[in-house]
Structure formats: structure tokens, C-alpha cells
């Protein structure tokens, strides 16, 4: 959607124009909440190498939202019901030794079944399901004050739970065997984190769409981890990148005919590429400096 007037060089005027519209205020409020939550949870998701699980939970949001619309209730409830239910199935299923191959097979099975349910719900819905594209690719037009209120209630709960389990979660993510030897409840941490990941996905998908929720979950945290290895600094940087990405994407999408998902993914991807290039260049210069120092010492 294009804004009521074309963009100008007066940034203050453009921002005031956007924020004079209630749906854009809701979009920025919801987008900020989703960005913070996705950045925090996504950081641990990448650290734990559970991106496949995160992708599956994002896809599961589609049948959840489609089923909720078919039943005549808010899509928000469908997002949370299906994402949390799928996370429980993935986390609680008995896996022998929780080997990666078995876990991947289970996650893939859940994803395939969820997608089949989504197409079934769309076929059973007799009305005009014009919001399918928005469910898949995101839209800031349909965000209501009620949805923002739900996000504002759920987000602090998820962040609080993440803060409580942050230390054992970091320990388990880095070395689960040593954590188990120190009597850290590894199984409880695994299940708890997957449920927090599901809640975060359910929130973020309402802004980005179920196919692009992965953008906020992966790219800002991945960019932050490329720039720093310190967890506290990485979490703060991840949140900052996610917020800036979301705010800029919403602003550009308002003044352009292209969907927010495209701008969100493009901006986040550019940030990641720049981070990779900068760190690679710095590493090359460091190696070159060490080589010159060694050569000078030998001489």
C-alpha cells in the first residue's frame, strides 16, 4: 500500500504523517514488540542450532491462523494455539538420545502435517479468504488495537521467563553434556525454550507473515553474533538491529506499493552481508598484520 502522499525529503513531516493514522501507530507498536521478542529468542535459537525448529514453528502459524478464521475467531488465537501445540509435540516426543537426525525427522513431519491442515482449512472456508497473502507475507493494515494489547501482555511474560532461565539456557546451549553433569535440568530447559520460541513466532508472524517471520528470528541475531561473541552485548545488538530493521521497513512500506515482508527481509539481509564483509575484512587485516610481525621478527 502507498501512503496518502508521496514521500518527501522532510523526514519529520513524513513520520508525522504516518503516525497520524491509527493503523500505522498500531503497526509500529506491534512491530516493536515483535522485533524485541524475536531478537532475544532468536539469539538463543541460533546459538542452539535450532533454526529448523524455528522455521517449522513459523510455517505452523499459517494453518493456525487459517483455522481460526474458518472458525470465526481472531487469527491471533490460531497463531498461538498451533505454534504452542506444535512446540509441545516437538519438545515432548520421546527421542532416543535426542539425536539430530531423529529430531529433524520429527520436525519435518510436524511441518508437513501442519501445512496440509492449513490447505484443508482454506478449502473448508466458504467465504472470501482475501487475507491469505497477508497471512503468508505479512501486512500492517490489519493490526488492531486488540492485537497490540494481546502482544503487550504476552511479550513481557515471555521476556520474563527468558530472563529467569537465561543462565541455564546459555549453559545448556553451549555445552549440554557438561550442563547435565552439573545437574542442570536440560530436558526442562529444552522444552521451556521451545515453548518460548513458539510464543515469539506467534507474535512476530502477525507482522511479517508466517513465511517471513524467520527474518527477524534469524538475521538480526545472526548479524549480532558475527559482530560480537559476548552474549550480553550480542543480545543488545540483536535487539537494536531488529528494531531499526522493523521501523525502517514499516516506513518504506508505507510509502511504496511493495509489502513490508520484502523490505524487512532486504534490509536485514543487507545488514548481515555488511557485517560478514566487515568482519572478514578485519580478520584478513589481522592475519596480514600478524604475518608481517612474524616476518619482521624473523628478519
PDB file of C-alpha atoms in Angstrom:
ATOM      1  CA  UNK A   1       0.000   0.000   0.000  1.00  0.00           C
ATOM      2  CA  UNK A   2       1.155   3.530  -0.755  1.00  0.00           C
ATOM      3  CA  UNK A   3       0.727   6.303   1.777  1.00  0.00           C
ATOM      4  CA  UNK A   4      -1.745   9.148   1.398  1.00  0.00           C
ATOM      5  CA  UNK A   5       1.021  11.276  -0.151  1.00  0.00           C
ATOM      6  CA  UNK A   6       4.396  10.548  -1.724  1.00  0.00           C
ATOM      7  CA  UNK A   7       7.462  10.586   0.473  1.00  0.00           C
ATOM      8  CA  UNK A   8       9.397  13.833   0.735  1.00  0.00           C
ATOM      9  CA  UNK A   9      12.856  14.866   1.856  1.00  0.00           C
ATOM     10  CA  UNK A  10      11.337  16.134   5.118  1.00  0.00           C
ATOM     11  CA  UNK A  11      11.708  13.078   7.327  1.00  0.00           C
ATOM     12  CA  UNK A  12       9.946  14.679  10.306  1.00  0.00           C
ATOM     13  CA  UNK A  13       6.899  15.525   8.182  1.00  0.00           C
ATOM     14  CA  UNK A  14       6.788  12.011   6.735  1.00  0.00           C
ATOM     15  CA  UNK A  15       6.921  10.412  10.191  1.00  0.00           C
ATOM     16  CA  UNK A  16       4.207  12.740  11.483  1.00  0.00           C
ATOM     17  CA  UNK A  17       2.041  11.827   8.503  1.00  0.00           C
ATOM     18  CA  UNK A  18       2.476   8.096   9.142  1.00  0.00           C
ATOM     19  CA  UNK A  19       1.745   8.369  12.839  1.00  0.00           C
ATOM     20  CA  UNK A  20      -1.384  10.407  12.237  1.00  0.00           C
ATOM     21  CA  UNK A  21      -3.016   7.183  11.029  1.00  0.00           C
ATOM     22  CA  UNK A  22      -4.173   4.790  13.784  1.00  0.00           C
ATOM     23  CA  UNK A  23      -3.271   1.638  11.838  1.00  0.00           C
ATOM     24  CA  UNK A  24       0.334   2.835  11.434  1.00  0.00           C
ATOM     25  CA  UNK A  25       0.576   3.584  15.158  1.00  0.00           C
ATOM     26  CA  UNK A  26      -0.626   0.046  15.840  1.00  0.00           C
ATOM     27  CA  UNK A  27       1.843  -1.299  13.276  1.00  0.00           C
ATOM     28  CA  UNK A  28       4.791   0.417  14.941  1.00  0.00           C
ATOM     29  CA  UNK A  29       3.689  -0.631  18.419  1.00  0.00           C
ATOM     30  CA  UNK A  30       3.181  -4.259  17.411  1.00  0.00           C
ATOM     31  CA  UNK A  31       6.281  -4.273  15.234  1.00  0.00           C
ATOM     32  CA  UNK A  32       8.460  -3.006  18.079  1.00  0.00           C
ATOM     33  CA  UNK A  33       7.156  -5.657  20.464  1.00  0.00           C
ATOM     34  CA  UNK A  34       7.651  -8.419  17.903  1.00  0.00           C
ATOM     35  CA  UNK A  35      11.144  -7.207  16.995  1.00  0.00           C
ATOM     36  CA  UNK A  36      12.395  -7.191  20.590  1.00  0.00           C
ATOM     37  CA  UNK A  37      10.974 -10.608  21.310  1.00  0.00           C
ATOM     38  CA  UNK A  38      12.223 -12.195  18.087  1.00  0.00           C
ATOM     39  CA  UNK A  39      15.707 -10.753  18.581  1.00  0.00           C
ATOM     40  CA  UNK A  40      16.045 -12.092  22.128  1.00  0.00           C
ATOM     41  CA  UNK A  41      14.663 -15.560  21.448  1.00  0.00           C
ATOM     42  CA  UNK A  42      16.299 -15.787  18.025  1.00  0.00           C
ATOM     43  CA  UNK A  43      19.728 -15.205  19.564  1.00  0.00           C
ATOM     44  CA  UNK A  44      19.423 -18.382  21.618  1.00  0.00           C
ATOM     45  CA  UNK A  45      17.761 -20.232  18.736  1.00  0.00           C
ATOM     46  CA  UNK A  46      20.830 -19.704  16.557  1.00  0.00           C
ATOM     47  CA  UNK A  47      23.175 -20.444  19.433  1.00  0.00           C
ATOM     48  CA  UNK A  48      21.372 -23.770  19.975  1.00  0.00           C
ATOM     49  CA  UNK A  49      21.324 -24.534  16.219  1.00  0.00           C
ATOM     50  CA  UNK A  50      17.527 -24.916  16.211  1.00  0.00           C
ATOM     51  CA  UNK A  51      16.775 -22.829  13.139  1.00  0.00           C
ATOM     52  CA  UNK A  52      14.903 -25.739  11.528  1.00  0.00           C
ATOM     53  CA  UNK A  53      12.588 -25.887  14.533  1.00  0.00           C
ATOM     54  CA  UNK A  54      12.083 -22.120  14.340  1.00  0.00           C
ATOM     55  CA  UNK A  55      11.270 -22.342  10.642  1.00  0.00           C
ATOM     56  CA  UNK A  56       8.751 -25.121  11.244  1.00  0.00           C
ATOM     57  CA  UNK A  57       7.028 -23.206  14.024  1.00  0.00           C
ATOM     58  CA  UNK A  58       6.747 -20.190  11.732  1.00  0.00           C
ATOM     59  CA  UNK A  59       5.152 -22.293   8.999  1.00  0.00           C
ATOM     60  CA  UNK A  60       2.754 -23.788  11.558  1.00  0.00           C
ATOM     61  CA  UNK A  61       1.333 -20.309  12.092  1.00  0.00           C
ATOM     62  CA  UNK A  62      -0.377 -20.499   8.694  1.00  0.00           C
ATOM     63  CA  UNK A  63      -2.770 -23.390   9.494  1.00  0.00           C
ATOM     64  CA  UNK A  64      -3.344 -21.886  12.921  1.00  0.00           C
ATOM     65  CA  UNK A  65      -4.441 -18.537  11.513  1.00  0.00           C
ATOM     66  CA  UNK A  66      -6.417 -20.138   8.670  1.00  0.00           C
ATOM     67  CA  UNK A  67      -8.206 -22.432  11.107  1.00  0.00           C
ATOM     68  CA  UNK A  68      -9.072 -19.531  13.406  1.00  0.00           C
ATOM     69  CA  UNK A  69     -10.552 -17.561  10.502  1.00  0.00           C
ATOM     70  CA  UNK A  70     -12.536 -20.635   9.443  1.00  0.00           C
ATOM     71  CA  UNK A  71     -13.946 -20.915  12.981  1.00  0.00           C
ATOM     72  CA  UNK A  72     -14.748 -17.212  13.069  1.00  0.00           C
ATOM     73  CA  UNK A  73     -12.322 -16.166  15.805  1.00  0.00           C
ATOM     74  CA  UNK A  74      -9.296 -13.899  15.801  1.00  0.00           C
ATOM     75  CA  UNK A  75      -6.281 -15.184  13.887  1.00  0.00           C
ATOM     76  CA  UNK A  76      -4.151 -14.289  16.924  1.00  0.00           C
ATOM     77  CA  UNK A  77      -5.577 -17.216  18.879  1.00  0.00           C
ATOM     78  CA  UNK A  78      -4.875 -19.543  15.969  1.00  0.00           C
ATOM     79  CA  UNK A  79      -1.255 -18.445  15.796  1.00  0.00           C
ATOM     80  CA  UNK A  80      -0.662 -19.120  19.477  1.00  0.00           C
ATOM     81  CA  UNK A  81      -2.658 -22.375  19.630  1.00  0.00           C
ATOM     82  CA  UNK A  82      -0.912 -24.075  16.711  1.00  0.00           C
ATOM     83  CA  UNK A  83       2.585 -22.746  17.449  1.00  0.00           C
ATOM     84  CA  UNK A  84       2.493 -23.718  21.121  1.00  0.00           C
ATOM     85  CA  UNK A  85       0.882 -27.083  20.345  1.00  0.00           C
ATOM     86  CA  UNK A  86       3.494 -27.923  17.714  1.00  0.00           C
ATOM     87  CA  UNK A  87       6.313 -26.859  20.038  1.00  0.00           C
ATOM     88  CA  UNK A  88       4.941 -29.183  22.724  1.00  0.00           C
ATOM     89  CA  UNK A  89       4.833 -32.089  20.258  1.00  0.00           C
ATOM     90  CA  UNK A  90       8.417 -31.450  19.124  1.00  0.00           C
ATOM     91  CA  UNK A  91       9.735 -30.991  22.656  1.00  0.00           C
ATOM     92  CA  UNK A  92       7.900 -33.796  24.448  1.00  0.00           C
ATOM     93  CA  UNK A  93       8.140 -36.554  21.841  1.00  0.00           C
ATOM     94  CA  UNK A  94      10.406 -39.377  23.116  1.00  0.00           C
ATOM     95  CA  UNK A  95      13.612 -39.320  21.112  1.00  0.00           C
ATOM     96  CA  UNK A  96      16.318 -41.881  21.796  1.00  0.00           C
ATOM     97  CA  UNK A  97      19.233 -39.760  22.911  1.00  0.00           C
ATOM     98  CA  UNK A  98      17.653 -36.774  21.078  1.00  0.00           C
ATOM     99  CA  UNK A  99      19.835 -37.424  18.074  1.00  0.00           C
ATOM    100  CA  UNK A 100      19.785 -34.668  15.463  1.00  0.00           C
ATOM    101  CA  UNK A 101      18.560 -36.907  12.644  1.00  0.00           C
ATOM    102  CA  UNK A 102      15.570 -38.139  14.659  1.00  0.00           C
ATOM    103  CA  UNK A 103      14.693 -34.618  15.816  1.00  0.00           C
ATOM    104  CA  UNK A 104      14.899 -33.309  12.237  1.00  0.00           C
ATOM    105  CA  UNK A 105      12.616 -36.085  11.005  1.00  0.00           C
ATOM    106  CA  UNK A 106      10.050 -35.280  13.695  1.00  0.00           C
ATOM    107  CA  UNK A 107      10.169 -31.547  12.952  1.00  0.00           C
ATOM    108  CA  UNK A 108       9.754 -32.213   9.234  1.00  0.00           C
ATOM    109  CA  UNK A 109       6.759 -34.449   9.941  1.00  0.00           C
ATOM    110  CA  UNK A 110       5.098 -31.751  12.044  1.00  0.00           C
ATOM    111  CA  UNK A 111       5.727 -29.189   9.321  1.00  0.00           C
ATOM    112  CA  UNK A 112       4.229 -31.355   6.558  1.00  0.00           C
ATOM    113  CA  UNK A 113       1.119 -32.179   8.577  1.00  0.00           C
ATOM    114  CA  UNK A 114       0.621 -28.550   9.602  1.00  0.00           C
ATOM    115  CA  UNK A 115       0.793 -27.353   6.002  1.00  0.00           C
ATOM    116  CA  UNK A 116      -1.752 -29.989   4.984  1.00  0.00           C
ATOM    117  CA  UNK A 117      -4.086 -28.749   7.727  1.00  0.00           C
ATOM    118  CA  UNK A 118      -3.642 -25.210   6.509  1.00  0.00           C
ATOM    119  CA  UNK A 119      -4.727 -26.038   2.973  1.00  0.00           C
ATOM    120  CA  UNK A 120      -7.666 -28.004   4.379  1.00  0.00           C
ATOM    121  CA  UNK A 121      -8.849 -25.021   6.455  1.00  0.00           C
ATOM    122  CA  UNK A 122      -8.579 -22.726   3.451  1.00  0.00           C
ATOM    123  CA  UNK A 123     -10.639 -25.174   1.362  1.00  0.00           C
ATOM    124  CA  UNK A 124     -13.279 -25.531   4.085  1.00  0.00           C
ATOM    125  CA  UNK A 125     -13.700 -21.786   4.452  1.00  0.00           C
ATOM    126  CA  UNK A 126     -16.664 -20.848   2.278  1.00  0.00           C
ATOM    127  CA  UNK A 127     -16.175 -17.090   2.439  1.00  0.00           C
ATOM    128  CA  UNK A 128     -13.665 -14.855   0.734  1.00  0.00           C
ATOM    129  CA  UNK A 129     -10.262 -15.530   2.259  1.00  0.00           C
ATOM    130  CA  UNK A 130      -8.590 -12.434   0.863  1.00  0.00           C
ATOM    131  CA  UNK A 131      -6.195 -12.297   3.774  1.00  0.00           C
ATOM    132  CA  UNK A 132      -4.264 -15.409   2.748  1.00  0.00           C
ATOM    133  CA  UNK A 133      -1.486 -13.313   1.228  1.00  0.00           C
ATOM    134  CA  UNK A 134      -1.295 -11.255   4.410  1.00  0.00           C
ATOM    135  CA  UNK A 135      -1.080 -14.438   6.489  1.00  0.00           C
ATOM    136  CA  UNK A 136       1.830 -15.665   4.396  1.00  0.00           C
ATOM    137  CA  UNK A 137       3.748 -12.464   3.647  1.00  0.00           C
ATOM    138  CA  UNK A 138       2.602 -10.010   6.301  1.00  0.00           C
ATOM    139  CA  UNK A 139       0.674  -6.761   6.308  1.00  0.00           C
ATOM    140  CA  UNK A 140       0.499  -3.764   8.630  1.00  0.00           C
ATOM    141  CA  UNK A 141      -3.032  -2.817   7.543  1.00  0.00           C
ATOM    142  CA  UNK A 142      -4.993  -5.288   9.656  1.00  0.00           C
ATOM    143  CA  UNK A 143      -3.256  -4.845  13.008  1.00  0.00           C
ATOM    144  CA  UNK A 144      -5.879  -3.823  15.543  1.00  0.00           C
ATOM    145  CA  UNK A 145      -5.580  -2.281  18.992  1.00  0.00           C
ATOM    146  CA  UNK A 146      -6.822  -5.571  20.455  1.00  0.00           C
ATOM    147  CA  UNK A 147      -3.980  -7.484  18.811  1.00  0.00           C
ATOM    148  CA  UNK A 148      -1.460  -4.980  20.134  1.00  0.00           C
ATOM    149  CA  UNK A 149      -2.908  -5.405  23.628  1.00  0.00           C
ATOM    150  CA  UNK A 150      -2.512  -9.181  23.391  1.00  0.00           C
ATOM    151  CA  UNK A 151       1.096  -8.788  22.267  1.00  0.00           C
ATOM    152  CA  UNK A 152       1.762  -6.314  25.077  1.00  0.00           C
ATOM    153  CA  UNK A 153       0.531  -8.883  27.609  1.00  0.00           C
ATOM    154  CA  UNK A 154       2.314 -11.929  26.196  1.00  0.00           C
ATOM    155  CA  UNK A 155       5.670 -10.300  25.397  1.00  0.00           C
ATOM    156  CA  UNK A 156       6.613  -9.303  28.993  1.00  0.00           C
ATOM    157  CA  UNK A 157       5.714 -12.794  30.179  1.00  0.00           C
ATOM    158  CA  UNK A 158       7.954 -14.409  27.564  1.00  0.00           C
ATOM    159  CA  UNK A 159      10.812 -11.971  28.247  1.00  0.00           C
ATOM    160  CA  UNK A 160      10.490 -12.548  31.998  1.00  0.00           C
ATOM    161  CA  UNK A 161      10.580 -16.326  31.528  1.00  0.00           C
ATOM    162  CA  UNK A 162      13.585 -15.979  29.220  1.00  0.00           C
ATOM    163  CA  UNK A 163      15.378 -13.825  31.810  1.00  0.00           C
ATOM    164  CA  UNK A 164      14.749 -16.390  34.553  1.00  0.00           C
ATOM    165  CA  UNK A 165      16.180 -19.260  32.515  1.00  0.00           C
ATOM    166  CA  UNK A 166      18.865 -17.229  30.707  1.00  0.00           C
ATOM    167  CA  UNK A 167      21.877 -18.582  32.609  1.00  0.00           C
ATOM    168  CA  UNK A 168      20.964 -22.295  32.460  1.00  0.00           C
ATOM    169  CA  UNK A 169      19.778 -21.807  28.870  1.00  0.00           C
ATOM    170  CA  UNK A 170      23.139 -20.330  27.888  1.00  0.00           C
ATOM    171  CA  UNK A 171      24.954 -23.157  29.689  1.00  0.00           C
ATOM    172  CA  UNK A 172      22.849 -25.848  28.004  1.00  0.00           C
ATOM    173  CA  UNK A 173      23.155 -24.155  24.601  1.00  0.00           C
ATOM    174  CA  UNK A 174      26.956 -24.043  24.737  1.00  0.00           C
ATOM    175  CA  UNK A 175      27.670 -27.460  26.285  1.00  0.00           C
ATOM    176  CA  UNK A 176      24.661 -29.664  27.147  1.00  0.00           C
ATOM    177  CA  UNK A 177      26.780 -32.595  28.334  1.00  0.00           C
ATOM    178  CA  UNK A 178      28.678 -30.517  30.883  1.00  0.00           C
ATOM    179  CA  UNK A 179      25.429 -28.828  31.930  1.00  0.00           C
ATOM    180  CA  UNK A 180      23.851 -32.236  32.518  1.00  0.00           C
ATOM    181  CA  UNK A 181      26.868 -33.283  34.571  1.00  0.00           C
ATOM    182  CA  UNK A 182      26.332 -30.211  36.750  1.00  0.00           C
ATOM    183  CA  UNK A 183      22.709 -31.313  37.286  1.00  0.00           C
ATOM    184  CA  UNK A 184      21.172 -28.600  35.155  1.00  0.00           C
ATOM    185  CA  UNK A 185      17.642 -29.741  34.130  1.00  0.00           C
ATOM    186  CA  UNK A 186      18.499 -29.967  30.419  1.00  0.00           C
ATOM    187  CA  UNK A 187      15.190 -31.545  29.395  1.00  0.00           C
ATOM    188  CA  UNK A 188      13.200 -28.861  31.209  1.00  0.00           C
ATOM    189  CA  UNK A 189      15.292 -26.118  29.600  1.00  0.00           C
ATOM    190  CA  UNK A 190      14.814 -27.648  26.126  1.00  0.00           C
ATOM    191  CA  UNK A 191      11.035 -27.834  26.497  1.00  0.00           C
ATOM    192  CA  UNK A 192      10.764 -24.393  28.058  1.00  0.00           C
ATOM    193  CA  UNK A 193      12.801 -22.743  25.325  1.00  0.00           C
ATOM    194  CA  UNK A 194      10.784 -24.328  22.522  1.00  0.00           C
ATOM    195  CA  UNK A 195       7.576 -23.014  24.100  1.00  0.00           C
ATOM    196  CA  UNK A 196       9.082 -19.530  24.360  1.00  0.00           C
ATOM    197  CA  UNK A 197      10.200 -19.786  20.741  1.00  0.00           C
ATOM    198  CA  UNK A 198       6.678 -20.766  19.703  1.00  0.00           C
ATOM    199  CA  UNK A 199       5.136 -17.809  21.542  1.00  0.00           C
ATOM    200  CA  UNK A 200       7.625 -15.452  19.910  1.00  0.00           C
ATOM    201  CA  UNK A 201       6.892 -16.871  16.466  1.00  0.00           C
ATOM    202  CA  UNK A 202       3.150 -16.485  17.025  1.00  0.00           C
ATOM    203  CA  UNK A 203       3.634 -12.826  17.857  1.00  0.00           C
ATOM    204  CA  UNK A 204       6.102 -11.964  15.104  1.00  0.00           C
ATOM    205  CA  UNK A 205       4.136 -13.762  12.369  1.00  0.00           C
ATOM    206  CA  UNK A 206       1.281 -11.288  12.763  1.00  0.00           C
ATOM    207  CA  UNK A 207       3.587  -8.549  11.456  1.00  0.00           C
ATOM    208  CA  UNK A 208       5.867 -10.320   8.989  1.00  0.00           C
ATOM    209  CA  UNK A 209       3.633 -13.196   7.905  1.00  0.00           C
ATOM    210  CA  UNK A 210       4.339 -16.851   8.526  1.00  0.00           C
ATOM    211  CA  UNK A 211       6.805 -17.188   5.653  1.00  0.00           C
ATOM    212  CA  UNK A 212       8.930 -14.209   6.684  1.00  0.00           C
ATOM    213  CA  UNK A 213       8.864 -14.457  10.477  1.00  0.00           C
ATOM    214  CA  UNK A 214      12.178 -16.213  10.031  1.00  0.00           C
ATOM    215  CA  UNK A 215      13.686 -12.870   9.010  1.00  0.00           C
ATOM    216  CA  UNK A 216      13.501 -11.311  12.468  1.00  0.00           C
ATOM    217  CA  UNK A 217      14.284 -14.584  14.218  1.00  0.00           C
ATOM    218  CA  UNK A 218      17.472 -15.244  12.253  1.00  0.00           C
ATOM    219  CA  UNK A 219      19.047 -12.235  10.563  1.00  0.00           C
ATOM    220  CA  UNK A 220      19.391  -9.654  13.392  1.00  0.00           C
ATOM    221  CA  UNK A 221      20.700 -12.272  15.891  1.00  0.00           C
ATOM    222  CA  UNK A 222      22.981 -13.795  13.245  1.00  0.00           C
ATOM    223  CA  UNK A 223      24.331 -10.344  12.404  1.00  0.00           C
ATOM    224  CA  UNK A 224      24.922  -9.609  16.080  1.00  0.00           C
ATOM    225  CA  UNK A 225      26.779 -12.897  16.566  1.00  0.00           C
ATOM    226  CA  UNK A 226      29.022 -12.040  13.625  1.00  0.00           C
ATOM    227  CA  UNK A 227      29.977  -8.748  15.304  1.00  0.00           C
ATOM    228  CA  UNK A 228      30.477  -9.904  18.896  1.00  0.00           C
ATOM    229  CA  UNK A 229      30.862 -13.170  20.794  1.00  0.00           C
ATOM    230  CA  UNK A 230      29.797 -11.757  24.180  1.00  0.00           C
ATOM    231  CA  UNK A 231      26.238 -12.874  24.982  1.00  0.00           C
ATOM    232  CA  UNK A 232      25.072  -9.707  26.779  1.00  0.00           C
ATOM    233  CA  UNK A 233      26.458  -7.401  24.110  1.00  0.00           C
ATOM    234  CA  UNK A 234      25.152  -9.694  21.379  1.00  0.00           C
ATOM    235  CA  UNK A 235      21.617  -9.677  22.809  1.00  0.00           C
ATOM    236  CA  UNK A 236      21.551  -5.876  22.999  1.00  0.00           C
ATOM    237  CA  UNK A 237      22.915  -5.544  19.468  1.00  0.00           C
ATOM    238  CA  UNK A 238      20.407  -8.087  18.182  1.00  0.00           C
ATOM    239  CA  UNK A 239      17.518  -6.093  19.685  1.00  0.00           C
ATOM    240  CA  UNK A 240      18.846  -2.825  18.266  1.00  0.00           C
ATOM    241  CA  UNK A 241      19.211  -4.284  14.770  1.00  0.00           C
ATOM    242  CA  UNK A 242      15.728  -5.840  14.872  1.00  0.00           C
ATOM    243  CA  UNK A 243      14.114  -2.573  15.980  1.00  0.00           C
ATOM    244  CA  UNK A 244      15.883  -0.467  13.365  1.00  0.00           C
ATOM    245  CA  UNK A 245      15.081  -3.008  10.649  1.00  0.00           C
ATOM    246  CA  UNK A 246      11.393  -3.121  11.584  1.00  0.00           C
ATOM    247  CA  UNK A 247      10.989   0.651  11.905  1.00  0.00           C
ATOM    248  CA  UNK A 248      12.703   1.384   8.589  1.00  0.00           C
ATOM    249  CA  UNK A 249      10.795  -1.389   6.796  1.00  0.00           C
ATOM    250  CA  UNK A 250       7.449  -0.087   8.058  1.00  0.00           C
ATOM    251  CA  UNK A 251       8.287   3.438   6.942  1.00  0.00           C
ATOM    252  CA  UNK A 252       9.388   2.385   3.471  1.00  0.00           C
ATOM    253  CA  UNK A 253       6.422   0.025   3.044  1.00  0.00           C
ATOM    254  CA  UNK A 254       4.018   2.844   3.898  1.00  0.00           C
ATOM    255  CA  UNK A 255       5.360   4.992   1.042  1.00  0.00           C
ATOM    256  CA  UNK A 256       5.773   2.190  -1.501  1.00  0.00           C
ATOM    257  CA  UNK A 257       3.475  -0.298  -3.239  1.00  0.00           C
ATOM    258  CA  UNK A 258       5.525  -3.284  -2.074  1.00  0.00           C
ATOM    259  CA  UNK A 259       4.775  -5.434   1.014  1.00  0.00           C
ATOM    260  CA  UNK A 260       6.562  -4.984   4.312  1.00  0.00           C
ATOM    261  CA  UNK A 261       7.954  -8.515   4.165  1.00  0.00           C
ATOM    262  CA  UNK A 262      10.086  -7.667   1.144  1.00  0.00           C
ATOM    263  CA  UNK A 263      11.572  -4.566   2.761  1.00  0.00           C
ATOM    264  CA  UNK A 264      12.077  -6.301   6.097  1.00  0.00           C
ATOM    265  CA  UNK A 265      13.973  -9.190   4.523  1.00  0.00           C
ATOM    266  CA  UNK A 266      16.004  -6.950   2.219  1.00  0.00           C
ATOM    267  CA  UNK A 267      17.151  -4.559   4.941  1.00  0.00           C
ATOM    268  CA  UNK A 268      18.008  -7.373   7.354  1.00  0.00           C
ATOM    269  CA  UNK A 269      19.896  -9.238   4.610  1.00  0.00           C
ATOM    270  CA  UNK A 270      21.937  -6.152   3.701  1.00  0.00           C
ATOM    271  CA  UNK A 271      22.857  -5.682   7.363  1.00  0.00           C
ATOM    272  CA  UNK A 272      24.045  -9.277   7.563  1.00  0.00           C
ATOM    273  CA  UNK A 273      26.091  -9.022   4.360  1.00  0.00           C
ATOM    274  CA  UNK A 274      27.749  -5.820   5.579  1.00  0.00           C
ATOM    275  CA  UNK A 275      28.562  -7.466   8.921  1.00  0.00           C
ATOM    276  CA  UNK A 276      30.069 -10.513   7.208  1.00  0.00           C
ATOM    277  CA  UNK A 277      32.129  -8.333   4.878  1.00  0.00           C
ATOM    278  CA  UNK A 278      33.350  -6.108   7.723  1.00  0.00           C
ATOM    279  CA  UNK A 279      34.353  -8.993   9.994  1.00  0.00           C
ATOM    280  CA  UNK A 280      36.013 -10.877   7.141  1.00  0.00           C
ATOM    281  CA  UNK A 281      37.990  -7.776   6.172  1.00  0.00           C
ATOM    282  CA  UNK A 282      39.020  -7.185   9.779  1.00  0.00           C
ATOM    283  CA  UNK A 283      40.121 -10.810  10.136  1.00  0.00           C
ATOM    284  CA  UNK A 284      42.147 -10.618   6.914  1.00  0.00           C
ATOM    285  CA  UNK A 285      43.871  -7.455   8.090  1.00  0.00           C
ATOM    286  CA  UNK A 286      44.609  -9.070  11.440  1.00  0.00           C
ATOM    287  CA  UNK A 287      46.165 -12.123   9.796  1.00  0.00           C
ATOM    288  CA  UNK A 288      48.178  -9.892   7.499  1.00  0.00           C
ATOM    289  CA  UNK A 289      49.416  -7.853  10.453  1.00  0.00           C
ATOM    290  CA  UNK A 290      50.436 -10.992  12.337  1.00  0.00           C
ATOM    291  CA  UNK A 291      52.238 -12.283   9.249  1.00  0.00           C
ATOM    292  CA  UNK A 292      54.189  -9.023   8.826  1.00  0.00           C
ATOM    293  CA  UNK A 293      55.071  -9.033  12.517  1.00  0.00           C
ATOM    294  CA  UNK A 294      56.359 -12.610  12.336  1.00  0.00           C
ATOM    295  CA  UNK A 295      58.337 -11.813   9.185  1.00  0.00           C
ATOM    296  CA  UNK A 296      59.870  -8.732  10.815  1.00  0.00           C
ATOM    297  CA  UNK A 297      60.791 -10.774  13.895  1.00  0.00           C
ATOM    298  CA  UNK A 298      62.440 -13.443  11.779  1.00  0.00           C
ATOM    299  CA  UNK A 299      64.419 -10.806   9.895  1.00  0.00           C
TER     300      UNK A 299
END
